[in-house]
XYZ file of C-alpha atoms in Angstrom:
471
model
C 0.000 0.000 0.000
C 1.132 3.630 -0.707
C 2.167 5.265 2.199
C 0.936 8.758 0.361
C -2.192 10.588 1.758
C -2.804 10.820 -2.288
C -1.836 8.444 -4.562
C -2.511 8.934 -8.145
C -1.916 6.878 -11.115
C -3.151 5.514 -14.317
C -4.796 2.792 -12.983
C -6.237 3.942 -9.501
C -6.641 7.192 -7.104
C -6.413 6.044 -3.863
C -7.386 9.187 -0.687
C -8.076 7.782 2.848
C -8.036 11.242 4.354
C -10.725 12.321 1.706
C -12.684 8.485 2.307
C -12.413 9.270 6.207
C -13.944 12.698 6.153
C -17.092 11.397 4.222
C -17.947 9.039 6.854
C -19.668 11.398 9.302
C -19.364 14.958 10.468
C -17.343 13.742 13.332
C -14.951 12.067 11.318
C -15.131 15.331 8.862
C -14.025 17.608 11.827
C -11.093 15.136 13.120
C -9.538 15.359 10.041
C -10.071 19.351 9.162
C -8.277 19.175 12.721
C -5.021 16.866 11.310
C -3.398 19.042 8.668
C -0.598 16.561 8.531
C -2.292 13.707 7.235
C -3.208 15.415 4.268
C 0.527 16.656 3.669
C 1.585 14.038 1.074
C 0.978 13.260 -2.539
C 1.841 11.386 -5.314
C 0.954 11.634 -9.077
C 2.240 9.430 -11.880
C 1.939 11.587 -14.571
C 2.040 8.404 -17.280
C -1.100 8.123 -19.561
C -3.224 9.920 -16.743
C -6.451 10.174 -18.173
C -8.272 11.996 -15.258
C -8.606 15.253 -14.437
C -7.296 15.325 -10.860
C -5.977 19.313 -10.493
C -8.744 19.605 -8.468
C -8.266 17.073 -6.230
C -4.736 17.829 -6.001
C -5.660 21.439 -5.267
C -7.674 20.780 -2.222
C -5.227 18.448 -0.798
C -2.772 20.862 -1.151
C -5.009 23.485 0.610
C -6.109 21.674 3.281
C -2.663 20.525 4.408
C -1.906 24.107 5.143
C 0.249 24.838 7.479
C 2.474 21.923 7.215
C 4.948 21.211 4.654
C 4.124 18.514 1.697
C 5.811 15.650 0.511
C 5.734 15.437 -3.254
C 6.405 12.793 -5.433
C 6.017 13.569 -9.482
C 7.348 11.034 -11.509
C 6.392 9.307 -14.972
C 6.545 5.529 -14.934
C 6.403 4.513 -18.527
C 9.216 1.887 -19.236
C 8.731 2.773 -22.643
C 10.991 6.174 -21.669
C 13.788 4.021 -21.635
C 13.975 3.868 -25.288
C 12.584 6.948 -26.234
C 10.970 9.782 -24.832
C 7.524 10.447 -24.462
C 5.080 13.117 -23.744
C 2.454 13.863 -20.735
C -0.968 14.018 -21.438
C -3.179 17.334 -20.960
C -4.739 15.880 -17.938
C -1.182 14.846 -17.043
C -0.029 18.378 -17.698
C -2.758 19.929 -15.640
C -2.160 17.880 -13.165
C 1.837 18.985 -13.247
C 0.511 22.565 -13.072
C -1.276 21.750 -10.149
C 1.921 20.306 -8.254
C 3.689 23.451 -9.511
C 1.741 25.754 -8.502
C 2.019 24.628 -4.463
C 5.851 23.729 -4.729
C 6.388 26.815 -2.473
C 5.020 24.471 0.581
C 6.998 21.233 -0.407
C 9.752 20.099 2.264
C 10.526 16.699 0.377
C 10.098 16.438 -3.758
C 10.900 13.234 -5.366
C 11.025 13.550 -9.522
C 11.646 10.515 -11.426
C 10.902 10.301 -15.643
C 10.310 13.688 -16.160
C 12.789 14.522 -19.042
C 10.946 16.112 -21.042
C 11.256 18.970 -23.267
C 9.977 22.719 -21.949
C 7.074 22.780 -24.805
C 6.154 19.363 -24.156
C 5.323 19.804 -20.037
C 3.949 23.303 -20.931
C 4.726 24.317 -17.429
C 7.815 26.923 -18.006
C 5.728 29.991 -17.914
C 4.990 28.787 -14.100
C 6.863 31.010 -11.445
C 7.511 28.424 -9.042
C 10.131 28.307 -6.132
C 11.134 26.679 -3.120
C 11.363 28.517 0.150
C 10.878 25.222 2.326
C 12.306 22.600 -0.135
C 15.079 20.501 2.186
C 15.221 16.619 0.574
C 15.399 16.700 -2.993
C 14.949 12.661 -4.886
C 16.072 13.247 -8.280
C 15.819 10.174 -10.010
C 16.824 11.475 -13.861
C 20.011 12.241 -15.377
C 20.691 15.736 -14.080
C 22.873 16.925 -17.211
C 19.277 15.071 -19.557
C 17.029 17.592 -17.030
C 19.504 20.647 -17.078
C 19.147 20.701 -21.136
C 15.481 19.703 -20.957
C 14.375 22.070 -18.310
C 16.503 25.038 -17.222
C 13.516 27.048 -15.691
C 12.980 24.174 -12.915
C 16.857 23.786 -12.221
C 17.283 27.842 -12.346
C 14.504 27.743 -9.436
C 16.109 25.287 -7.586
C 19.088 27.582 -7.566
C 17.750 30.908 -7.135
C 15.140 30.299 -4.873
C 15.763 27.097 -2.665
C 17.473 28.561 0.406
C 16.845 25.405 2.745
C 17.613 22.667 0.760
C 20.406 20.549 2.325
C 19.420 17.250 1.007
C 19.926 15.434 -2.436
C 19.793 12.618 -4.407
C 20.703 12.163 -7.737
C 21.401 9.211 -10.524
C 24.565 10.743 -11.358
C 26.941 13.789 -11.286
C 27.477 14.845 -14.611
C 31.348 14.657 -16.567
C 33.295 17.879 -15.933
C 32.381 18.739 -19.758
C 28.583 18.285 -20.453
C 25.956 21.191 -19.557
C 26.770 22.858 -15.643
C 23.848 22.013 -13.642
C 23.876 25.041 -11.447
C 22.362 23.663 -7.690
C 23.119 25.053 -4.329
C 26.185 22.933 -3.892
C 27.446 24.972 -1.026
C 24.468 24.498 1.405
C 24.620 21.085 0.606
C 25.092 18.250 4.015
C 23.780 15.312 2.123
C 24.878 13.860 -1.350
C 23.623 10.450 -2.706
C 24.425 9.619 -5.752
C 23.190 6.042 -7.416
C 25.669 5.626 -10.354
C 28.575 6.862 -10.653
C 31.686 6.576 -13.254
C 33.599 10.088 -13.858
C 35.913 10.752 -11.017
C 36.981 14.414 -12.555
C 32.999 15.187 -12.697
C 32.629 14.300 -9.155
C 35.194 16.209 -7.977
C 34.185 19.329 -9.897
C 31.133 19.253 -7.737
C 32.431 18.339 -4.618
C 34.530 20.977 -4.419
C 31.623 23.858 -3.946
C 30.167 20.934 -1.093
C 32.478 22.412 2.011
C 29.095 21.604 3.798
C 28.800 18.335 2.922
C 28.360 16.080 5.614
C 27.767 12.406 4.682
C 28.534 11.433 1.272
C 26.898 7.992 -0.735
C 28.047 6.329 -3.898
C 25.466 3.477 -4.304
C 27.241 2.177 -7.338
C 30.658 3.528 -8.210
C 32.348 2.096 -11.694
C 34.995 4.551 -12.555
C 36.565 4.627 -16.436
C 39.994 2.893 -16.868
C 42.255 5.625 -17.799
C 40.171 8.770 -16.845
C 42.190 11.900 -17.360
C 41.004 14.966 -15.831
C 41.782 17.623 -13.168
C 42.386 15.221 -9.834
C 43.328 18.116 -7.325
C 43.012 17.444 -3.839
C 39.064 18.076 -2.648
C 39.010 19.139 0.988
C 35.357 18.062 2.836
C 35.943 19.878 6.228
C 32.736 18.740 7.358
C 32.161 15.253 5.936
C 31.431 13.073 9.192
C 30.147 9.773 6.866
C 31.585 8.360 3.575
C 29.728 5.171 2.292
C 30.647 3.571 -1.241
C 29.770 0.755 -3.228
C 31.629 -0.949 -6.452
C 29.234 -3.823 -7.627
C 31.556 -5.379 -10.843
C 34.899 -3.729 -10.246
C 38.135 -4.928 -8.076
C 39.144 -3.046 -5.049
C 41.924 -1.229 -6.527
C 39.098 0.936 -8.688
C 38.588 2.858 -5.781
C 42.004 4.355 -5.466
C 42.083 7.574 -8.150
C 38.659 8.830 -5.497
C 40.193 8.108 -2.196
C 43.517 9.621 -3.311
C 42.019 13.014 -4.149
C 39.749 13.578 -1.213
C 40.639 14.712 1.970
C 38.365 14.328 5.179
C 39.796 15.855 8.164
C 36.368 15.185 10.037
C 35.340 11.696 8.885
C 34.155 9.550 11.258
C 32.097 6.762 10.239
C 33.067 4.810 6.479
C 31.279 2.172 5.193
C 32.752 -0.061 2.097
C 30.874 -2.961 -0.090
C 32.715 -4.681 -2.797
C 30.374 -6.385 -4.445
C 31.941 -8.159 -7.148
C 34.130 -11.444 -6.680
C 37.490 -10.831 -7.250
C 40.962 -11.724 -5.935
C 41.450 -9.118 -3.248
C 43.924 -6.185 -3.663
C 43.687 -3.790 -0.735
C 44.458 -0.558 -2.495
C 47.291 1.101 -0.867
C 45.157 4.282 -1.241
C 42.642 3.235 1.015
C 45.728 2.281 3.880
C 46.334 5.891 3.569
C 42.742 7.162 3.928
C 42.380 5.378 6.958
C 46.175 6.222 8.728
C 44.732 10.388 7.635
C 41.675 9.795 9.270
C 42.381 7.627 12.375
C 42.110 10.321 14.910
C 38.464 11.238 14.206
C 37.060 7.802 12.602
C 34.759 6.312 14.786
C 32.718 3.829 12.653
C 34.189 1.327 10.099
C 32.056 -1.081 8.055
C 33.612 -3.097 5.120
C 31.642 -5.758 3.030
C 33.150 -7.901 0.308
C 31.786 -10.842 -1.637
C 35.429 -12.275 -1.700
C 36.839 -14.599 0.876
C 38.259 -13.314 4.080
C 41.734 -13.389 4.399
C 44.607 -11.045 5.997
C 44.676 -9.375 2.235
C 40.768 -8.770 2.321
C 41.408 -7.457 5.856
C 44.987 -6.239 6.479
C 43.880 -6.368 10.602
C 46.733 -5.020 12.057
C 46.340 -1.572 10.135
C 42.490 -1.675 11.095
C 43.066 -2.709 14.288
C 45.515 0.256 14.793
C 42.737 3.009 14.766
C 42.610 4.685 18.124
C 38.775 5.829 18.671
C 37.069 3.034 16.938
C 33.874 2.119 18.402
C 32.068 0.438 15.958
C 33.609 -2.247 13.734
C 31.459 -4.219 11.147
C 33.127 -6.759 8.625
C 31.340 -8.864 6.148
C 32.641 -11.495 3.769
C 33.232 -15.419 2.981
C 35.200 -17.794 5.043
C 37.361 -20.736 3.059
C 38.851 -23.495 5.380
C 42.382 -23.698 3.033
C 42.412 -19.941 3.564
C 43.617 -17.800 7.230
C 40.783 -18.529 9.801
C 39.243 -15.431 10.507
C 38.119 -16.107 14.011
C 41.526 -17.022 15.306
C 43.236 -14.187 13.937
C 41.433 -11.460 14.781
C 39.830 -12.525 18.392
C 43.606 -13.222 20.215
C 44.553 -9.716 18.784
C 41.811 -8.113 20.677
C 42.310 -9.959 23.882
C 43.471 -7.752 26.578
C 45.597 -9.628 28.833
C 45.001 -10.298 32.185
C 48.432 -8.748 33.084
C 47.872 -5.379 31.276
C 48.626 -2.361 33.552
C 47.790 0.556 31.058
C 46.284 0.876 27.411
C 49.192 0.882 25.976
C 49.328 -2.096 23.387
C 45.590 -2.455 23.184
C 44.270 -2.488 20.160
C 41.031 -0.212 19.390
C 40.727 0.708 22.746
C 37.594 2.176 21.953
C 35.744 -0.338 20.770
C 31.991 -1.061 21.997
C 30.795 -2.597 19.042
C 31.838 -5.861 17.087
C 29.979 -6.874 13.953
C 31.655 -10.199 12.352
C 29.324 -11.620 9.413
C 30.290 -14.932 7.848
C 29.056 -16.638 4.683
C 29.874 -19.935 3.069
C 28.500 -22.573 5.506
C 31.025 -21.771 7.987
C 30.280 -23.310 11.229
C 31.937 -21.969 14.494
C 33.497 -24.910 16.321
C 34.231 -25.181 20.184
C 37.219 -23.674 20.205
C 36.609 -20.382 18.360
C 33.717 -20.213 20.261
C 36.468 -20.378 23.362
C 38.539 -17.671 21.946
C 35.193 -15.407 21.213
C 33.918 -15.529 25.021
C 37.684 -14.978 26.128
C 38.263 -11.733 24.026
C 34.757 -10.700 25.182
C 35.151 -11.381 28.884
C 38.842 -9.069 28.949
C 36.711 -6.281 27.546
C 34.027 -6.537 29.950
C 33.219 -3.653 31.847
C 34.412 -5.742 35.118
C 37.618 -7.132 33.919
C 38.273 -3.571 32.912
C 37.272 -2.282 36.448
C 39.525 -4.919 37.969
C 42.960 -3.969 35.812
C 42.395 -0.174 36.479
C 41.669 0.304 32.650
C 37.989 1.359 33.011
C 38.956 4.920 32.649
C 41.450 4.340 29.036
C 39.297 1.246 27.507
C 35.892 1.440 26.742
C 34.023 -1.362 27.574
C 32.493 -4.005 25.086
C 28.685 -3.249 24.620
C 27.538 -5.674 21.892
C 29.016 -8.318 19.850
C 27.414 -10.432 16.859
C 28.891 -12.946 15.129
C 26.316 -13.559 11.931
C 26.457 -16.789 10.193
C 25.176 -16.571 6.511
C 24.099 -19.816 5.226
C 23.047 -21.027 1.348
C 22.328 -24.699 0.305
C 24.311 -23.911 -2.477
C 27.975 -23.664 -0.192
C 29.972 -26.012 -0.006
C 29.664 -26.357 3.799
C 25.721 -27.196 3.311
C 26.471 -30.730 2.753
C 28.629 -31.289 5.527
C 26.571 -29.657 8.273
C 22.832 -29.993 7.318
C 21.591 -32.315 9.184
C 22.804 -31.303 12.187
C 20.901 -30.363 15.331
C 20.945 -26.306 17.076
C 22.877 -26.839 19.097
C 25.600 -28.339 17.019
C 25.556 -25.355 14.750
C 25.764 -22.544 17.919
C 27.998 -23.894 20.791
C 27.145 -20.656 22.940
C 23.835 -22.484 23.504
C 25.108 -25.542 25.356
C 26.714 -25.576 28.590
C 29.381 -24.517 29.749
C 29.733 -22.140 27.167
C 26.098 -21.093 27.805
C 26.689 -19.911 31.470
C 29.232 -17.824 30.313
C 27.014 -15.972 27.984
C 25.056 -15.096 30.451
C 27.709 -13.748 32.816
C 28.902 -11.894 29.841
C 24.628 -10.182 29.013
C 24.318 -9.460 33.185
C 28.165 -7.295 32.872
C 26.450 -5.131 29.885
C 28.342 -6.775 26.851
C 25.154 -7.861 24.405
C 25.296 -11.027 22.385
C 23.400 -10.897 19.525
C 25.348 -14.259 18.638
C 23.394 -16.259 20.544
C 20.586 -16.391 18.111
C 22.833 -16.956 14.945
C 20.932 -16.235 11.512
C 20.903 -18.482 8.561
C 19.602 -17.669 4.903
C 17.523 -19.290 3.473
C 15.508 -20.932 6.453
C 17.355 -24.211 8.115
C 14.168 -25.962 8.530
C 12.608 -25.378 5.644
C 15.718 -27.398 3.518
C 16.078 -29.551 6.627
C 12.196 -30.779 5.610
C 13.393 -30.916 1.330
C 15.830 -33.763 2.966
C-alpha cells in the first residue's frame, strides 16, 4: 500500500483522508483538525487520463500549514527507449503540483525529461522557500538541457535545501547544472563513473556532511583535473563498487581529503581476488584520529589481504567495527586471527598495546556454511570477557578502555555452499555452541556485565528448517 495521503496513477486514485472525512461529520471535523495527514501526494503523470488538479488542489489546501511531501514522476518503461510526452490531464495535473511547490519540504522527480514545450509548465513562477530533501531520479545533465527554468529555481530560490539525491553527477564537460552545492550536508548519488565530474562538484560541497556512492564504476584511464578536494565537514563516507576490483577505488580516495570523517562504510560487491588498495591504507592512517565507525563488506573470501587487521586494528577511537565477507577453510581462519589480537591480557597495567581501545561494538558476518566450532567459540567468550566492563574495572583500565557493549557474530548460510552438505543435518545446538553448557553460562555472565550477544541467536539464509524438511 502507498504510504501517500494521495496516490494517483493511471490505474487507480487512492485518498483515505478524503474516504475518512465522508464518513460522518465527526470524522469530517477530526480530520479538518489533522493538517498533517493530508501533507503528502503522489501523481504518476504516465497516460493519466483523469482530471485530478482539483483534487490535487484541495489536498494541497487543506494541508496548510504543514509542509508537503511530493512525489512527481512518470513511470512509462517505454521512456527508456525513447521519450515520451504527458498528457493534458497529465499536464494539468503537473501545473497543479507546480503551482504549491512553495510548501513542499521533500520532492521526489523521477521520468520527467521532457522537453519545456512538451510539459507546458515553463511559464509557471515556481520556487522553493521550504524545499530541504530533494529525490532526483533522472540524469541531471538530460534535465539541465530539458528544463533550465525548474533547475534555475532550484538555484535561485531554494534557500533550505540541504538534502539530495541524484542518478549521477554529470562529466566535468557536459551542460553545468547550477544547484546550491554549497548548502549542501547530504549527497547520494546512485551511479557513478567520472571521477573528474565528481570532484568538480564536490569541491563547492564544504558543507557536505555524509557522502553515498550506491554504485561507483569509474573509467579505466580517466584523465582529468584530480586536485586534492578538501570536505571539512564530511562526518560519513559510504561507497559501493558492484563489478569492479578493489583497486578501482584508489584515483577517489587519493584526491579527497576528510579531516572530520568519522564513520566509512565499504561494499565490494563483485568477486574478485582481493587487492587492498594502498590508497585506502592511507585514507584510513589520515583519518584515524576522528574515525569512529568502520564497516567493510566484500563478496570475496576473508583473508589477511581482504582485511589487512593489524592496520584496522591500529585506529585509536574506533567504536564500531562491522566486517562482512566469505570464510574458506584452506584460507587464514578469521576467528583465530582477529579474536587473540583483541584480547586484553590479564596482566595489562595501562592501554598501551591495546588495540582499538575504543571499541563497543563488534559486527563479524560470515558466509559460506562456515560453522563456528568449540574452540573459536572459546577464543570469542575470552576476548569478550577481557573487555568486559568488570575485567576492565579490575585492571584499572575502566577509565582508558571502553568497555564491550555488543558483539554479533552472523552466520550466513546457502544450500548452495559447499559447507551445506557437511553440516545440514545437524541439530541447534551443534551449529551454535554458545547455547550448550558450559559455554552457555558464560554468555550469560557476559549479558548481566552489559556486553550484548546478539550471537546467541545466529541467523541463517535461506531458512534451516525449511531445507532440513526438502531432505
Amino acid at each position: 500500500m502507498d504510504d501517500y495521503a494521495l496516490s494517483i496513477t493511471q490505474k487507480e486514485i487512492t485518498a483515505p483522508p478524503m474516504i475518512l472525512s465522508q464518513v460522518c461529520s465527526r470524522w469530517r471535523e477530526i480530520m479538518h483538525d489533522l493538517p498533517q495527514l493530508w501533507s503528502s501526494i503522489s501523481v504518476d503523470l504516465f497516460d493519466l487520463e483523469t482530471n485530478v488538479q482539483d483534487l490535487i488542489l484541495e489536498f494541497a489546501r487543506k494541508s496548510k500549514p504543514c509542509p508537503l511531501q511530493l512525489r512527481i514522476y512518470n513511470n512509462d518503461m517505454r521512456g527508456l527507449l525513447f521519450r515520451t510526452v504527458p498528457t493534458p490531464e497529465g499536464r494539468n495535473a503537473f501545473r497543479a503540483l507546480l503551482s504549491h511547490v512553495q510548501q513542499c519540504a521533500a520532492l521526489y522527480c523521477f521520468g520527467l525529461e521532457w522537453e519545456d514545450d512538451a510539459v507546458g509548465c515553463s511559464d509557471v513562477a515556481i520556487s522553493f522557500p521550504l524545499l530541504r530533501t530533494l529525490d532526483c531520479g533522472a540524469s541531471l545533465d538530460k534535465i539541465a538541457a530539458n528544463g533550465h527554468w525548474f533547475w534555475d529555481a532550484l538555484w535561485k530560490f531554494a534557500p533550505k535545501l540541504e538534502i539530495l539525491r541524484v542518478w549521477t553527477i554529470p562529466s566535468a564537460d557536459s551542460i553545468p547544472v547550477l544547484l546550491p552545492w554549497p548548502q549542501l550536508t547530504a549527497l547520494a548519488i546512485r551511479f557513478q563513473t567520472e571521477i573528474s565530474g565528481l570532484c568538480n562538484v564536490l569541491r563547492h560541497c564544504g558543507a557536505l556532511e555524509t557522502l553515498t556512492i550506491e554504485d561507483f564504476v569509474p573509467e579505466d584511464n580517466e584523465e582529468g583535473d584530480h586536485t586534492p578536494v578538501v570536505l571539512p565537514l564530511l562526518r560519513r563516507l559510504r561507497i559501493a563498487i558492484r563489478t569492479l576490483p578493489y583497486r578501482c577505488i584508489g584515483p577517489l580516495l587519493d584526491t579527497l581529503s576528510l579531516p572530520s570523517l568519522r564513520s566509512l562504510e565499504l561494499s565490494f560487491l563483485a568477486v574478485y581476488t582481493p587487492e587492498w588498495p594502498s590508497s585506502l591504507l592511507a585514507m584510513l592512517h589520515e583519518t584515524s584520529p576522528t574515525l569512529e565507525e568502520l564497516s567493510f563488506r566484500s563478496n570475496s573470501y576473508i583473508t589477511s589481504i581482504t582485511f589487512p587487521l593489524d592496520e584496522i586494528l591500529q585506529l585509536p577511537n574506533l567504536t564500531h567495527l562491522s566486517l562482512e565477507g566469505g570464510v574458506l577453510d584452506n584460507l587464514m581462519p578469521f576467528i583465530p586471527a582477529i579474536f587473540p589480537m583483541l584480547t586484553i591480557s590479564p596482566a595489562a597495567t595501562s592501554a598501551a598495546g591495546i588495540f582499538v581501545p575504543r571499541l563497543t561494538h563488534l559486527k563479524i558476518c560470515l558466509r559460506g556454511g562456515h560453522c563456528i566450532a568449540e574452540d573459536e567459540a572459546q577464543t570469542i567468550l575470552s576476548m569478550s570477557e577481557s573487555r568486559s566492563r568488570s575485567r576492565l574495572t579490575s585492571l584499572g583500565l575502566d577509565s582508558e578502555v571502553s568497555p564491550l557493549k555488543e558483539i554479533d557474530i552472523d552466520l550466513r548460510w546457502h544450500p548452495y555452499y559447499v559447507g551445506w552438505l557437511q553440516c545440514k543435518a545437524k541439530s541447534l545446538e551443534d551449529w551454535n555452541p554458545f547455547i550448550r553448557n558450559p559455554l552457555r553460562g558464560r554468555v550469560v555472565a557476559l549479558e548481566k556485565d552489559g556486553v550484548g550477544f546478539p550471537l546467541l541467536y545466529t541467523r541463517f539464509s535461506p531458512s534451516i528448517e525449511h531445507h532440513r524438511n526438502l531432505r
